mmCIF file of C-alpha atoms in Angstrom:
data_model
loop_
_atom_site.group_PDB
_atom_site.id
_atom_site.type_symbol
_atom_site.label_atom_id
_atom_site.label_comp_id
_atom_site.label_asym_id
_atom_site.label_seq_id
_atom_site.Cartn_x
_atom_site.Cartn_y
_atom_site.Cartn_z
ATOM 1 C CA UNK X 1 70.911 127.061 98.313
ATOM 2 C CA UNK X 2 74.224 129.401 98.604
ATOM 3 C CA UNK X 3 72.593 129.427 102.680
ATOM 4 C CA UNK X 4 72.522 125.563 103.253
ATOM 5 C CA UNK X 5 75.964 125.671 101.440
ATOM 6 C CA UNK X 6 77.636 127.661 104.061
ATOM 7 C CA UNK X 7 75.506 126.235 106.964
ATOM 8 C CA UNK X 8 76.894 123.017 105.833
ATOM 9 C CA UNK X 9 80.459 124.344 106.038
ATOM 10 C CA UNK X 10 80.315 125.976 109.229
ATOM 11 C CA UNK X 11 78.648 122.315 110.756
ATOM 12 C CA UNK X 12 81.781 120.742 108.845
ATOM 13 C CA UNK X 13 84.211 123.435 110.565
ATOM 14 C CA UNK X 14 82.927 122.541 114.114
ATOM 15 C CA UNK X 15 82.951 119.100 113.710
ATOM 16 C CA UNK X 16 86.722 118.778 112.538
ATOM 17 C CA UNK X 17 87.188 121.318 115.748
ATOM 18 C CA UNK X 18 86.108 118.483 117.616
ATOM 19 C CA UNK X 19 87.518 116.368 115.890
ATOM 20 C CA UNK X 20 91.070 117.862 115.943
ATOM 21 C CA UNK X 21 90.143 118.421 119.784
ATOM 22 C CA UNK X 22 89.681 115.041 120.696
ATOM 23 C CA UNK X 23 92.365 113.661 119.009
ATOM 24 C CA UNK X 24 94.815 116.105 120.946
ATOM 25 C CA UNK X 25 93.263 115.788 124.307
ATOM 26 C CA UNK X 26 93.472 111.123 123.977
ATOM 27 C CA UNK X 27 96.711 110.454 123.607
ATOM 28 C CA UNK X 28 97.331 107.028 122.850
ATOM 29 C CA UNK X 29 100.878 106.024 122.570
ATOM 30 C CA UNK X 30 102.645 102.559 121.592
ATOM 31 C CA UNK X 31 105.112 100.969 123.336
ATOM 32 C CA UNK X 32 108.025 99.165 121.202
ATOM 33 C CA UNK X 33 106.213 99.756 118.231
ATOM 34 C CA UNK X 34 107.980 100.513 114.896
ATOM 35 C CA UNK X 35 105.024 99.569 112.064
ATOM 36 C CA UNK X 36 101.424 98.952 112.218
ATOM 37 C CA UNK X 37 99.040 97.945 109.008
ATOM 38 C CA UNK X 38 95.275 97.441 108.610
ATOM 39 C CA UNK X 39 94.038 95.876 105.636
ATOM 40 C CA UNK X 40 90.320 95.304 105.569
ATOM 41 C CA UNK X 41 87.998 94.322 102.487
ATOM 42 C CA UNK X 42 85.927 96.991 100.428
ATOM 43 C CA UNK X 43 82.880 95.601 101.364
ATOM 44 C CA UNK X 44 81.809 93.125 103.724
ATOM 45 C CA UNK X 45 80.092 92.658 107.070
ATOM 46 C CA UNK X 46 83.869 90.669 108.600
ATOM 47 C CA UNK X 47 86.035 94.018 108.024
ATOM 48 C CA UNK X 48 83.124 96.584 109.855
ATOM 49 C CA UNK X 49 85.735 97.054 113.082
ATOM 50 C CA UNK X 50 88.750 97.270 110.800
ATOM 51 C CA UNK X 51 86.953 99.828 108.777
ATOM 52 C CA UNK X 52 86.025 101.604 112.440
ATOM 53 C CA UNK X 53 89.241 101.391 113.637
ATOM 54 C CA UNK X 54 90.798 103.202 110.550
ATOM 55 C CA UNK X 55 88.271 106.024 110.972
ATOM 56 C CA UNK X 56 87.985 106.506 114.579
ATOM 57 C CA UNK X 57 91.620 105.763 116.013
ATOM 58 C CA UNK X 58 94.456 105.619 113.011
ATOM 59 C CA UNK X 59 94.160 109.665 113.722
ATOM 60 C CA UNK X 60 94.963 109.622 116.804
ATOM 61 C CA UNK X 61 97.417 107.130 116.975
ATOM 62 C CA UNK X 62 99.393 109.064 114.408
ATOM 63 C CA UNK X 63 98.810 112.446 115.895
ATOM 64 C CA UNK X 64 100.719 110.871 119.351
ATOM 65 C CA UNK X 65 103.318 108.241 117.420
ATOM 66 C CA UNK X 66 105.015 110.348 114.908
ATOM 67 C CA UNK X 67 108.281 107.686 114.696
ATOM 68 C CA UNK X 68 105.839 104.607 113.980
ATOM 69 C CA UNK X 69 104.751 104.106 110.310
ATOM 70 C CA UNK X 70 101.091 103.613 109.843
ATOM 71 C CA UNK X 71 99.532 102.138 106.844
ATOM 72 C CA UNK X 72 95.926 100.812 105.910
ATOM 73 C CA UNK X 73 94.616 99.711 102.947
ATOM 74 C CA UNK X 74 91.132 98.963 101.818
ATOM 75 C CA UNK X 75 91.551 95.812 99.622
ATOM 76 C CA UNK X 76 91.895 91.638 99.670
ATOM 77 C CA UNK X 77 90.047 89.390 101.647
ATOM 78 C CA UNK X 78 90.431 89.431 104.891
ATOM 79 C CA UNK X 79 90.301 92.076 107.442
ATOM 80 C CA UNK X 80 94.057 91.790 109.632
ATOM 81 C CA UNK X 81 96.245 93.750 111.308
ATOM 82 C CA UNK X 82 100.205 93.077 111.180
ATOM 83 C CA UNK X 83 102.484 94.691 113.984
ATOM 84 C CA UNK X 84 105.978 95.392 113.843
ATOM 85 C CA UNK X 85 107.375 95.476 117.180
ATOM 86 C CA UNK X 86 110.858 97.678 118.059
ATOM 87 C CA UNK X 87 112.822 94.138 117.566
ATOM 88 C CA UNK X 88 111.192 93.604 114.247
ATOM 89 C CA UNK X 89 108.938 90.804 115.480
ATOM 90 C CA UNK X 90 105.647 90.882 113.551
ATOM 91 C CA UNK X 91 102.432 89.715 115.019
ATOM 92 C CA UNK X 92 99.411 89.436 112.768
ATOM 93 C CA UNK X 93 95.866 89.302 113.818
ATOM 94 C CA UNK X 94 92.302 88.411 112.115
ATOM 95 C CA UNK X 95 90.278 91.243 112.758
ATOM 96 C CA UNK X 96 87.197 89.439 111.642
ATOM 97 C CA UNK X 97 85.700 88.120 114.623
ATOM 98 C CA UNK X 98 86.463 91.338 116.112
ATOM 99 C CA UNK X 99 82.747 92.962 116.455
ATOM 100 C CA UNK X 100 84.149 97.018 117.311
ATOM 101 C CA UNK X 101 87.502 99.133 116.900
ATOM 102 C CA UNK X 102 87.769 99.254 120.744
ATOM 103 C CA UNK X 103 88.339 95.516 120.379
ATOM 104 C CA UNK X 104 91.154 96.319 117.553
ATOM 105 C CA UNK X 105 92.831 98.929 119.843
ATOM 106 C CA UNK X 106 93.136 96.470 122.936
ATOM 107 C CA UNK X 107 95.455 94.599 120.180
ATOM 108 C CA UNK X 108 97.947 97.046 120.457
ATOM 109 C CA UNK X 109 100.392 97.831 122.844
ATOM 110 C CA UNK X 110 98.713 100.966 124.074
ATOM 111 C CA UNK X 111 99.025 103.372 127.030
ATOM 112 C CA UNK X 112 96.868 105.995 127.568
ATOM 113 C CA UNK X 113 98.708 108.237 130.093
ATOM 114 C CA UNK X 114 96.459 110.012 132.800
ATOM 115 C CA UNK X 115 95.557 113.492 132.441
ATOM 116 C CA UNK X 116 97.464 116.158 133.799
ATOM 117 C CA UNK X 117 95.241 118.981 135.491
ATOM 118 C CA UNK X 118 96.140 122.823 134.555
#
């Protein structure tokens, strides 16, 4: 057991490496952007990209957008974004006909900046 338990840590180590990795080497940066929120139901098939987009691109965003505040919370009934744009316009959207969190990020305001060679 004490074996699987550190085999099990190890596996965790590398995949936060990657993890940590990936999100450093996509940037993904908002333009005019002061405030974005995801709220998304506990359970339910509607909020499935929400609940995607939180786990697979709030990281990154926030790694590359330190001055825009990011919130998401898992509760009420419908899954919706709100942005906050630079002139305090807010736009909200119903992420429930949304089918995957690529969808959710083509929402945004995003560029994703080409890569620079070493």
């Amino acid at each position: 057991v004490n074996q699987r338990a550190s085999v099990m840590a190890a596996a965790s180590r590398v995949g936060y490496r990657r993890a940590l990795e990936f999100v450093r080497q996509t940037p993904l940066l908002l333009n005019g952007v002061k405030a974005v929120e995801v709220q998304c139901p506990r359970i339910g098939t509607t909020a499935i990209a929400a609940r995607h987009f939180i786990d697979e691109y709030l990281p990154t965003l926030k790694y590359h957008n330190p001055t825009v505040a990011f919130s998401a919370t898992k509760q009420g009934k419908q899954a919706e974004l709100t942005v906050v744009f630079a002139d305090n316009k807010t736009k909200k959207f119903d992420l429930s006909t949304h089918k995957n969190s690529e969808d959710v990020l083509n929402l945004l305001p995003v560029t994703r900046p080409a890569a620079t060679s070493s």
